[in-house]
Amino acid sequence: ESCALDSIGAKYLRDVEPGEIVVADGAGLRSIRTHCGNPSALCIFEYIYFARPDSVIDGSSVQIARQRAGSFLALEHPVQAGVVIGVPDSGIDAALGYARQSGIPYEVGFIKNKYIGRTFIEPTQADRENKVRIKLNPISHAVQGKRVVLIDDSIVRGNTARAIVGLVRDCGARNVYFASCSPPLRYPCVYGVDMQTRKEFVARDRDEEEVALRIGADRVIYQTQENLVKAVRMENPNLGRFCAACFDGNYITGDVTPEMLQLIEDQRRKASSGQMELNIT
């Protein structure tokens, strides 16, 4: 990410192209492009969650993309509320965009424990829920007695969202509207992200009302895939393809079959069962 270059005082020249090898040695910089030119697709989750907001990817600012995504949410889904709260860290910029577009005041609603990592990739549900409680501490006066719009980057399994909604309700919020900066996640990622079976996704066979009931919110709002892509492309219309298979099931490598997905699901189920037996013994 470009933020890594900023941290060491390096000068940003350009992005490394897909398939390109850049060599830095005593002779200077040289580029090997023998593997360039093949079809490529950037994971759109980089702009939603993975990348730091101070990074620029392929000429598009992650922070600005998230703020625009929040603005689109406000345009598509206006609500009557008293405060907009961003879930740290990746939900904050989208919340700022939502607040600016809607005119609803933005407040800091959570203080984040900076020593806790990302809960979404923790291996077990117990780990994820415990870390949410340690990671985020709500500020009661920001939400007490108010209708609250909570903005987060996504809703994956729904358990983290439910814990966050519970924290806000415990502080006395009148209503909680949960807005996801991304579309519903319904398909497994087979390219390295630890969300590999359909049964893990709360939205796999539920609509917005059912997801809201599941996480304890009064309403759930999802970003459309069209608006998400638009938010990312506005700064650089020449961006190439994106991989958004986790939303639409369109696997860009073209070799992911239902049989492969079922095999992965079976392997995960078996591994999970073995882990449970190990914990019991």
PDB file of C-alpha atoms in Angstrom:
ATOM      1  CA  GLU A   1       0.000   0.000   0.000  1.00  0.00           C
ATOM      2  CA  SER A   2       1.129   3.543  -0.642  1.00  0.00           C
ATOM      3  CA  CYS A   3       0.862   4.392   3.074  1.00  0.00           C
ATOM      4  CA  ALA A   4       3.870   2.112   3.684  1.00  0.00           C
ATOM      5  CA  LEU A   5       5.929   4.349   1.395  1.00  0.00           C
ATOM      6  CA  ASP A   6       4.724   7.458   3.245  1.00  0.00           C
ATOM      7  CA  SER A   7       5.857   5.960   6.546  1.00  0.00           C
ATOM      8  CA  ILE A   8       9.502   5.701   5.444  1.00  0.00           C
ATOM      9  CA  GLY A   9       9.644   8.973   3.524  1.00  0.00           C
ATOM     10  CA  ALA A  10       9.769   7.304   0.120  1.00  0.00           C
ATOM     11  CA  LYS A  11       8.551   9.028  -3.016  1.00  0.00           C
ATOM     12  CA  TYR A  12       5.533   7.500  -4.716  1.00  0.00           C
ATOM     13  CA  LEU A  13       6.131   7.135  -8.451  1.00  0.00           C
ATOM     14  CA  ARG A  14       3.376   4.809  -9.684  1.00  0.00           C
ATOM     15  CA  ASP A  15       1.619   1.550  -8.948  1.00  0.00           C
ATOM     16  CA  VAL A  16       3.264  -1.736  -9.801  1.00  0.00           C
ATOM     17  CA  GLU A  17       1.271  -3.196 -12.680  1.00  0.00           C
ATOM     18  CA  PRO A  18      -0.386  -6.629 -12.444  1.00  0.00           C
ATOM     19  CA  GLY A  19       2.264  -9.200 -13.376  1.00  0.00           C
ATOM     20  CA  GLU A  20       5.099  -6.671 -13.259  1.00  0.00           C
ATOM     21  CA  ILE A  21       8.343  -7.255 -11.376  1.00  0.00           C
ATOM     22  CA  VAL A  22      10.196  -4.141 -10.211  1.00  0.00           C
ATOM     23  CA  VAL A  23      13.822  -4.669  -9.217  1.00  0.00           C
ATOM     24  CA  ALA A  24      15.678  -2.153  -7.047  1.00  0.00           C
ATOM     25  CA  ASP A  25      19.450  -2.649  -6.808  1.00  0.00           C
ATOM     26  CA  GLY A  26      22.709  -0.792  -7.062  1.00  0.00           C
ATOM     27  CA  ALA A  27      22.015  -0.006 -10.699  1.00  0.00           C
ATOM     28  CA  GLY A  28      18.735   1.716  -9.827  1.00  0.00           C
ATOM     29  CA  LEU A  29      15.204   0.663 -10.757  1.00  0.00           C
ATOM     30  CA  ARG A  30      14.278  -1.627 -13.592  1.00  0.00           C
ATOM     31  CA  SER A  31      11.028  -3.211 -14.627  1.00  0.00           C
ATOM     32  CA  ILE A  32      10.298  -6.696 -15.964  1.00  0.00           C
ATOM     33  CA  ARG A  33       6.992  -6.833 -17.817  1.00  0.00           C
ATOM     34  CA  THR A  34       7.167 -10.272 -19.412  1.00  0.00           C
ATOM     35  CA  HIS A  35       4.117 -11.394 -17.421  1.00  0.00           C
ATOM     36  CA  CYS A  36       2.031  -8.259 -17.954  1.00  0.00           C
ATOM     37  CA  GLY A  37      -0.982  -7.952 -20.203  1.00  0.00           C
ATOM     38  CA  ASN A  38      -3.051 -10.840 -18.876  1.00  0.00           C
ATOM     39  CA  PRO A  39      -6.563 -10.210 -17.516  1.00  0.00           C
ATOM     40  CA  SER A  40      -6.547  -8.996 -13.929  1.00  0.00           C
ATOM     41  CA  ALA A  41      -9.061  -7.902 -11.313  1.00  0.00           C
ATOM     42  CA  LEU A  42      -8.496  -6.089  -8.031  1.00  0.00           C
ATOM     43  CA  CYS A  43     -10.363  -7.291  -4.942  1.00  0.00           C
ATOM     44  CA  ILE A  44     -12.928  -4.572  -4.267  1.00  0.00           C
ATOM     45  CA  PHE A  45     -12.793  -5.405  -0.555  1.00  0.00           C
ATOM     46  CA  GLU A  46      -9.465  -3.532  -0.493  1.00  0.00           C
ATOM     47  CA  TYR A  47     -11.430  -0.287  -0.753  1.00  0.00           C
ATOM     48  CA  ILE A  48     -14.106  -1.416   1.696  1.00  0.00           C
ATOM     49  CA  TYR A  49     -12.062  -2.960   4.496  1.00  0.00           C
ATOM     50  CA  PHE A  50      -8.561  -4.297   3.935  1.00  0.00           C
ATOM     51  CA  ALA A  51      -6.619  -1.199   2.883  1.00  0.00           C
ATOM     52  CA  ARG A  52      -5.763   1.663   5.184  1.00  0.00           C
ATOM     53  CA  PRO A  53      -7.714   4.858   4.449  1.00  0.00           C
ATOM     54  CA  ASP A  54      -4.515   6.824   3.850  1.00  0.00           C
ATOM     55  CA  SER A  55      -3.579   4.595   0.902  1.00  0.00           C
ATOM     56  CA  VAL A  56      -4.071   5.318  -2.771  1.00  0.00           C
ATOM     57  CA  ILE A  57      -4.684   2.244  -4.937  1.00  0.00           C
ATOM     58  CA  ASP A  58      -4.499   2.537  -8.725  1.00  0.00           C
ATOM     59  CA  GLY A  59      -4.930   6.287  -8.451  1.00  0.00           C
ATOM     60  CA  SER A  60      -8.047   6.098  -6.291  1.00  0.00           C
ATOM     61  CA  SER A  61      -7.973   7.256  -2.661  1.00  0.00           C
ATOM     62  CA  VAL A  62      -9.336   4.643  -0.257  1.00  0.00           C
ATOM     63  CA  GLN A  63     -10.588   7.327   2.118  1.00  0.00           C
ATOM     64  CA  ILE A  64     -12.446   9.250  -0.582  1.00  0.00           C
ATOM     65  CA  ALA A  65     -13.950   6.047  -1.991  1.00  0.00           C
ATOM     66  CA  ARG A  66     -15.332   5.151   1.439  1.00  0.00           C
ATOM     67  CA  GLN A  67     -16.736   8.637   1.994  1.00  0.00           C
ATOM     68  CA  ARG A  68     -18.454   8.543  -1.386  1.00  0.00           C
ATOM     69  CA  ALA A  69     -19.865   5.113  -0.601  1.00  0.00           C
ATOM     70  CA  GLY A  70     -21.358   6.609   2.558  1.00  0.00           C
ATOM     71  CA  SER A  71     -22.839   9.459   0.554  1.00  0.00           C
ATOM     72  CA  PHE A  72     -24.496   6.992  -1.824  1.00  0.00           C
ATOM     73  CA  LEU A  73     -25.956   5.151   1.158  1.00  0.00           C
ATOM     74  CA  ALA A  74     -27.534   8.380   2.390  1.00  0.00           C
ATOM     75  CA  LEU A  75     -28.957   9.166  -1.050  1.00  0.00           C
ATOM     76  CA  GLU A  76     -30.385   5.679  -1.568  1.00  0.00           C
ATOM     77  CA  HIS A  77     -31.573   5.099   1.993  1.00  0.00           C
ATOM     78  CA  PRO A  78     -32.529   8.295   3.872  1.00  0.00           C
ATOM     79  CA  VAL A  79     -33.629   7.763   7.481  1.00  0.00           C
ATOM     80  CA  GLN A  80     -34.928   9.977  10.271  1.00  0.00           C
ATOM     81  CA  ALA A  81     -32.186   9.844  12.872  1.00  0.00           C
ATOM     82  CA  GLY A  82     -30.413  12.026  15.392  1.00  0.00           C
ATOM     83  CA  VAL A  83     -26.834  10.878  15.022  1.00  0.00           C
ATOM     84  CA  VAL A  84     -24.492   8.996  12.666  1.00  0.00           C
ATOM     85  CA  ILE A  85     -21.854   6.751  14.246  1.00  0.00           C
ATOM     86  CA  GLY A  86     -19.013   5.058  12.394  1.00  0.00           C
ATOM     87  CA  VAL A  87     -17.734   1.682  13.600  1.00  0.00           C
ATOM     88  CA  PRO A  88     -13.932   1.996  13.898  1.00  0.00           C
ATOM     89  CA  ASP A  89     -11.914   1.948  11.833  1.00  0.00           C
ATOM     90  CA  SER A  90     -13.153   1.158   8.345  1.00  0.00           C
ATOM     91  CA  GLY A  91     -16.687   2.423   8.952  1.00  0.00           C
ATOM     92  CA  ILE A  92     -15.660   5.924  10.002  1.00  0.00           C
ATOM     93  CA  ASP A  93     -15.069   7.479   6.589  1.00  0.00           C
ATOM     94  CA  ALA A  94     -18.324   6.056   5.212  1.00  0.00           C
ATOM     95  CA  ALA A  95     -20.115   7.478   8.256  1.00  0.00           C
ATOM     96  CA  LEU A  96     -18.637  10.912   7.572  1.00  0.00           C
ATOM     97  CA  GLY A  97     -19.866  10.711   3.985  1.00  0.00           C
ATOM     98  CA  TYR A  98     -23.331   9.630   5.141  1.00  0.00           C
ATOM     99  CA  ALA A  99     -23.512  12.467   7.678  1.00  0.00           C
ATOM    100  CA  ARG A 100     -22.440  15.134   5.197  1.00  0.00           C
ATOM    101  CA  GLN A 101     -24.913  13.955   2.565  1.00  0.00           C
ATOM    102  CA  SER A 102     -27.841  13.495   4.950  1.00  0.00           C
ATOM    103  CA  GLY A 103     -27.253  16.468   7.216  1.00  0.00           C
ATOM    104  CA  ILE A 104     -27.499  14.234  10.291  1.00  0.00           C
ATOM    105  CA  PRO A 105     -24.797  15.112  12.848  1.00  0.00           C
ATOM    106  CA  TYR A 106     -21.772  12.829  13.077  1.00  0.00           C
ATOM    107  CA  GLU A 107     -20.549  11.794  16.525  1.00  0.00           C
ATOM    108  CA  VAL A 108     -17.688   9.676  17.811  1.00  0.00           C
ATOM    109  CA  GLY A 109     -19.611   6.793  19.334  1.00  0.00           C
ATOM    110  CA  PHE A 110     -16.872   4.283  20.068  1.00  0.00           C
ATOM    111  CA  ILE A 111     -13.392   4.377  21.523  1.00  0.00           C
ATOM    112  CA  LYS A 112     -11.252   1.653  20.004  1.00  0.00           C
ATOM    113  CA  ASN A 113      -8.660  -0.347  21.870  1.00  0.00           C
ATOM    114  CA  LYS A 114      -5.727   0.007  19.501  1.00  0.00           C
ATOM    115  CA  TYR A 115      -4.077  -3.184  20.758  1.00  0.00           C
ATOM    116  CA  ILE A 116      -6.821  -5.444  19.430  1.00  0.00           C
ATOM    117  CA  GLY A 117      -6.625  -6.650  15.814  1.00  0.00           C
ATOM    118  CA  ARG A 118      -9.365  -7.278  13.289  1.00  0.00           C
ATOM    119  CA  THR A 119     -12.196  -9.385  14.655  1.00  0.00           C
ATOM    120  CA  PHE A 120     -13.645 -10.507  11.308  1.00  0.00           C
ATOM    121  CA  ILE A 121     -10.715 -12.865  10.641  1.00  0.00           C
ATOM    122  CA  GLU A 122     -10.576 -14.453  14.086  1.00  0.00           C
ATOM    123  CA  PRO A 123     -10.848 -18.263  13.791  1.00  0.00           C
ATOM    124  CA  THR A 124     -13.795 -18.908  16.126  1.00  0.00           C
ATOM    125  CA  GLN A 125     -17.022 -17.147  17.018  1.00  0.00           C
ATOM    126  CA  ALA A 126     -16.077 -16.994  20.692  1.00  0.00           C
ATOM    127  CA  ASP A 127     -12.815 -15.233  19.770  1.00  0.00           C
ATOM    128  CA  ARG A 128     -14.683 -12.728  17.588  1.00  0.00           C
ATOM    129  CA  GLU A 129     -17.300 -11.866  20.217  1.00  0.00           C
ATOM    130  CA  ASN A 130     -14.782 -11.547  23.044  1.00  0.00           C
ATOM    131  CA  LYS A 131     -12.601  -9.232  20.999  1.00  0.00           C
ATOM    132  CA  VAL A 132     -15.533  -7.011  20.013  1.00  0.00           C
ATOM    133  CA  ARG A 133     -16.258  -6.367  23.687  1.00  0.00           C
ATOM    134  CA  ILE A 134     -12.609  -5.613  24.411  1.00  0.00           C
ATOM    135  CA  LYS A 135     -12.024  -3.713  21.173  1.00  0.00           C
ATOM    136  CA  LEU A 136     -14.887  -1.196  21.261  1.00  0.00           C
ATOM    137  CA  ASN A 137     -16.155   0.851  24.177  1.00  0.00           C
ATOM    138  CA  PRO A 138     -19.278   2.928  23.425  1.00  0.00           C
ATOM    139  CA  ILE A 139     -19.659   6.550  24.483  1.00  0.00           C
ATOM    140  CA  SER A 140     -23.067   6.623  26.164  1.00  0.00           C
ATOM    141  CA  HIS A 141     -23.920  10.304  25.834  1.00  0.00           C
ATOM    142  CA  ALA A 142     -23.418  10.178  22.054  1.00  0.00           C
ATOM    143  CA  VAL A 143     -26.301   7.721  21.575  1.00  0.00           C
ATOM    144  CA  GLN A 144     -28.501   7.845  24.663  1.00  0.00           C
ATOM    145  CA  GLY A 145     -32.112   8.583  23.786  1.00  0.00           C
ATOM    146  CA  LYS A 146     -31.310   8.998  20.079  1.00  0.00           C
ATOM    147  CA  ARG A 147     -32.117   7.290  16.815  1.00  0.00           C
ATOM    148  CA  VAL A 148     -28.700   6.059  15.697  1.00  0.00           C
ATOM    149  CA  VAL A 149     -27.382   5.249  12.227  1.00  0.00           C
ATOM    150  CA  LEU A 150     -24.480   2.831  12.659  1.00  0.00           C
ATOM    151  CA  ILE A 151     -22.186   2.605   9.637  1.00  0.00           C
ATOM    152  CA  ASP A 152     -19.824  -0.344   9.207  1.00  0.00           C
ATOM    153  CA  ASP A 153     -17.830  -1.654   6.264  1.00  0.00           C
ATOM    154  CA  SER A 154     -19.851  -4.873   5.882  1.00  0.00           C
ATOM    155  CA  ILE A 155     -21.953  -7.522   7.572  1.00  0.00           C
ATOM    156  CA  VAL A 156     -20.301 -10.920   7.260  1.00  0.00           C
ATOM    157  CA  ARG A 157     -21.501 -13.489   9.765  1.00  0.00           C
ATOM    158  CA  GLY A 158     -23.698 -11.010  11.615  1.00  0.00           C
ATOM    159  CA  ASN A 159     -22.351 -11.862  15.063  1.00  0.00           C
ATOM    160  CA  THR A 160     -20.033  -8.868  15.291  1.00  0.00           C
ATOM    161  CA  ALA A 161     -22.834  -6.583  14.067  1.00  0.00           C
ATOM    162  CA  ARG A 162     -25.184  -8.034  16.689  1.00  0.00           C
ATOM    163  CA  ALA A 163     -22.620  -7.383  19.437  1.00  0.00           C
ATOM    164  CA  ILE A 164     -22.126  -3.779  18.272  1.00  0.00           C
ATOM    165  CA  VAL A 165     -25.873  -3.130  18.092  1.00  0.00           C
ATOM    166  CA  GLY A 166     -26.185  -4.569  21.595  1.00  0.00           C
ATOM    167  CA  LEU A 167     -23.522  -2.193  22.908  1.00  0.00           C
ATOM    168  CA  VAL A 168     -25.406   0.805  21.498  1.00  0.00           C
ATOM    169  CA  ARG A 169     -28.771  -0.379  22.815  1.00  0.00           C
ATOM    170  CA  ASP A 170     -27.274  -0.920  26.276  1.00  0.00           C
ATOM    171  CA  CYS A 171     -26.306   2.766  26.209  1.00  0.00           C
ATOM    172  CA  GLY A 172     -29.943   3.761  25.754  1.00  0.00           C
ATOM    173  CA  ALA A 173     -30.330   4.294  22.002  1.00  0.00           C
ATOM    174  CA  ARG A 174     -34.010   4.632  20.973  1.00  0.00           C
ATOM    175  CA  ASN A 175     -33.514   3.026  17.560  1.00  0.00           C
ATOM    176  CA  VAL A 176     -30.536   1.501  15.788  1.00  0.00           C
ATOM    177  CA  TYR A 177     -30.293   1.506  11.989  1.00  0.00           C
ATOM    178  CA  PHE A 178     -27.326  -0.538  10.765  1.00  0.00           C
ATOM    179  CA  ALA A 179     -25.879   0.512   7.396  1.00  0.00           C
ATOM    180  CA  SER A 180     -23.380  -1.638   5.513  1.00  0.00           C
ATOM    181  CA  CYS A 181     -20.950   0.122   3.191  1.00  0.00           C
ATOM    182  CA  SER A 182     -20.914  -3.002   1.013  1.00  0.00           C
ATOM    183  CA  PRO A 183     -23.601  -5.177  -0.597  1.00  0.00           C
ATOM    184  CA  PRO A 184     -24.709  -8.386   1.130  1.00  0.00           C
ATOM    185  CA  LEU A 185     -21.969 -11.018   1.281  1.00  0.00           C
ATOM    186  CA  ARG A 186     -23.445 -14.270  -0.003  1.00  0.00           C
ATOM    187  CA  TYR A 187     -20.653 -16.206  -1.710  1.00  0.00           C
ATOM    188  CA  PRO A 188     -17.391 -17.657  -0.361  1.00  0.00           C
ATOM    189  CA  CYS A 189     -14.006 -16.220  -1.247  1.00  0.00           C
ATOM    190  CA  VAL A 190     -11.678 -18.853  -2.681  1.00  0.00           C
ATOM    191  CA  TYR A 191      -8.747 -16.508  -3.222  1.00  0.00           C
ATOM    192  CA  GLY A 192      -7.318 -16.398   0.299  1.00  0.00           C
ATOM    193  CA  VAL A 193      -9.754 -14.580   2.595  1.00  0.00           C
ATOM    194  CA  ASP A 194     -11.038 -16.622   5.536  1.00  0.00           C
ATOM    195  CA  MET A 195     -14.757 -16.617   4.690  1.00  0.00           C
ATOM    196  CA  GLN A 196     -15.008 -19.746   2.647  1.00  0.00           C
ATOM    197  CA  THR A 197     -18.453 -21.306   3.136  1.00  0.00           C
ATOM    198  CA  ARG A 198     -21.902 -19.970   2.270  1.00  0.00           C
ATOM    199  CA  LYS A 199     -23.388 -21.003   5.596  1.00  0.00           C
ATOM    200  CA  GLU A 200     -21.132 -18.462   7.339  1.00  0.00           C
ATOM    201  CA  PHE A 201     -22.910 -15.494   5.727  1.00  0.00           C
ATOM    202  CA  VAL A 202     -25.910 -14.082   7.551  1.00  0.00           C
ATOM    203  CA  ALA A 203     -27.326 -12.725   4.260  1.00  0.00           C
ATOM    204  CA  ARG A 204     -26.988 -15.964   2.300  1.00  0.00           C
ATOM    205  CA  ASP A 205     -30.730 -16.696   2.441  1.00  0.00           C
ATOM    206  CA  ARG A 206     -32.129 -13.682   4.295  1.00  0.00           C
ATOM    207  CA  ASP A 207     -33.471 -10.314   3.158  1.00  0.00           C
ATOM    208  CA  GLU A 208     -32.805  -7.004   4.932  1.00  0.00           C
ATOM    209  CA  GLU A 209     -35.657  -7.405   7.399  1.00  0.00           C
ATOM    210  CA  GLU A 210     -34.524 -10.882   8.389  1.00  0.00           C
ATOM    211  CA  VAL A 211     -30.906  -9.756   8.800  1.00  0.00           C
ATOM    212  CA  ALA A 212     -32.093  -6.820  10.949  1.00  0.00           C
ATOM    213  CA  LEU A 213     -33.980  -9.243  13.172  1.00  0.00           C
ATOM    214  CA  ARG A 214     -30.919 -11.472  13.374  1.00  0.00           C
ATOM    215  CA  ILE A 215     -28.559  -8.696  14.515  1.00  0.00           C
ATOM    216  CA  GLY A 216     -31.100  -6.880  16.693  1.00  0.00           C
ATOM    217  CA  ALA A 217     -31.328  -3.707  14.588  1.00  0.00           C
ATOM    218  CA  ASP A 218     -34.488  -1.803  13.714  1.00  0.00           C
ATOM    219  CA  ARG A 219     -33.409  -1.695  10.100  1.00  0.00           C
ATOM    220  CA  VAL A 220     -30.522  -2.895   7.929  1.00  0.00           C
ATOM    221  CA  ILE A 221     -29.321  -0.875   4.940  1.00  0.00           C
ATOM    222  CA  TYR A 222     -27.031  -2.318   2.265  1.00  0.00           C
ATOM    223  CA  GLN A 223     -24.943  -0.583  -0.370  1.00  0.00           C
ATOM    224  CA  THR A 224     -25.660  -1.570  -3.960  1.00  0.00           C
ATOM    225  CA  GLN A 225     -22.809  -3.098  -5.922  1.00  0.00           C
ATOM    226  CA  GLU A 226     -23.345  -0.520  -8.662  1.00  0.00           C
ATOM    227  CA  ASN A 227     -22.897   2.387  -6.240  1.00  0.00           C
ATOM    228  CA  LEU A 228     -19.905   0.759  -4.572  1.00  0.00           C
ATOM    229  CA  VAL A 229     -18.087   0.439  -7.895  1.00  0.00           C
ATOM    230  CA  LYS A 230     -19.131   3.980  -8.808  1.00  0.00           C
ATOM    231  CA  ALA A 231     -17.717   5.318  -5.525  1.00  0.00           C
ATOM    232  CA  VAL A 232     -14.351   3.702  -6.245  1.00  0.00           C
ATOM    233  CA  ARG A 233     -14.217   4.677  -9.921  1.00  0.00           C
ATOM    234  CA  MET A 234     -15.156   8.358  -9.563  1.00  0.00           C
ATOM    235  CA  GLU A 235     -11.573   9.416  -8.880  1.00  0.00           C
ATOM    236  CA  ASN A 236     -10.115   7.200 -11.590  1.00  0.00           C
ATOM    237  CA  PRO A 237     -12.604   6.185 -14.318  1.00  0.00           C
ATOM    238  CA  ASN A 238      -9.892   4.102 -16.004  1.00  0.00           C
ATOM    239  CA  LEU A 239      -9.715   1.528 -13.209  1.00  0.00           C
ATOM    240  CA  GLY A 240      -9.786  -2.042 -14.498  1.00  0.00           C
ATOM    241  CA  ARG A 241     -11.988  -4.907 -13.444  1.00  0.00           C
ATOM    242  CA  PHE A 242     -12.827  -5.725  -9.866  1.00  0.00           C
ATOM    243  CA  CYS A 243     -13.307  -9.080  -8.238  1.00  0.00           C
ATOM    244  CA  ALA A 244     -16.633  -8.904  -6.401  1.00  0.00           C
ATOM    245  CA  ALA A 245     -17.323 -12.646  -6.270  1.00  0.00           C
ATOM    246  CA  CYS A 246     -18.261 -12.482  -2.585  1.00  0.00           C
ATOM    247  CA  PHE A 247     -21.241 -10.341  -3.598  1.00  0.00           C
ATOM    248  CA  ASP A 248     -22.329 -11.693  -6.972  1.00  0.00           C
ATOM    249  CA  GLY A 249     -20.754 -15.164  -7.217  1.00  0.00           C
ATOM    250  CA  ASN A 250     -18.918 -14.205 -10.421  1.00  0.00           C
ATOM    251  CA  TYR A 251     -15.512 -15.835  -9.881  1.00  0.00           C
ATOM    252  CA  ILE A 252     -13.088 -14.013 -12.137  1.00  0.00           C
ATOM    253  CA  THR A 253     -10.754 -16.973 -12.745  1.00  0.00           C
ATOM    254  CA  GLY A 254     -13.599 -18.906 -14.363  1.00  0.00           C
ATOM    255  CA  ASP A 255     -12.581 -22.228 -12.818  1.00  0.00           C
ATOM    256  CA  VAL A 256     -14.632 -22.255  -9.612  1.00  0.00           C
ATOM    257  CA  THR A 257     -17.313 -24.925  -9.855  1.00  0.00           C
ATOM    258  CA  PRO A 258     -20.163 -25.824  -7.479  1.00  0.00           C
ATOM    259  CA  GLU A 259     -18.309 -29.060  -6.787  1.00  0.00           C
ATOM    260  CA  MET A 260     -15.205 -27.129  -5.706  1.00  0.00           C
ATOM    261  CA  LEU A 261     -17.270 -24.927  -3.386  1.00  0.00           C
ATOM    262  CA  GLN A 262     -18.956 -27.965  -1.873  1.00  0.00           C
ATOM    263  CA  LEU A 263     -15.567 -29.634  -1.328  1.00  0.00           C
ATOM    264  CA  ILE A 264     -14.309 -26.549   0.504  1.00  0.00           C
ATOM    265  CA  GLU A 265     -17.462 -26.479   2.625  1.00  0.00           C
ATOM    266  CA  ASP A 266     -17.105 -30.150   3.497  1.00  0.00           C
ATOM    267  CA  GLN A 267     -13.450 -29.705   4.440  1.00  0.00           C
ATOM    268  CA  ARG A 268     -14.261 -26.705   6.622  1.00  0.00           C
ATOM    269  CA  ARG A 269     -17.076 -28.556   8.342  1.00  0.00           C
ATOM    270  CA  LYS A 270     -14.800 -31.518   9.018  1.00  0.00           C
ATOM    271  CA  ALA A 271     -12.024 -29.292  10.339  1.00  0.00           C
ATOM    272  CA  SER A 272     -14.488 -27.416  12.558  1.00  0.00           C
ATOM    273  CA  SER A 273     -15.867 -30.683  13.935  1.00  0.00           C
ATOM    274  CA  GLY A 274     -12.358 -31.921  14.682  1.00  0.00           C
ATOM    275  CA  GLN A 275     -11.536 -28.682  16.488  1.00  0.00           C
ATOM    276  CA  MET A 276     -14.676 -29.016  18.610  1.00  0.00           C
ATOM    277  CA  GLU A 277     -13.733 -32.566  19.570  1.00  0.00           C
ATOM    278  CA  LEU A 278     -10.228 -31.399  20.453  1.00  0.00           C
ATOM    279  CA  ASN A 279     -11.609 -28.614  22.660  1.00  0.00           C
ATOM    280  CA  ILE A 280     -13.977 -31.010  24.446  1.00  0.00           C
ATOM    281  CA  THR A 281     -11.271 -33.542  25.196  1.00  0.00           C
TER     282      THR A 281
END
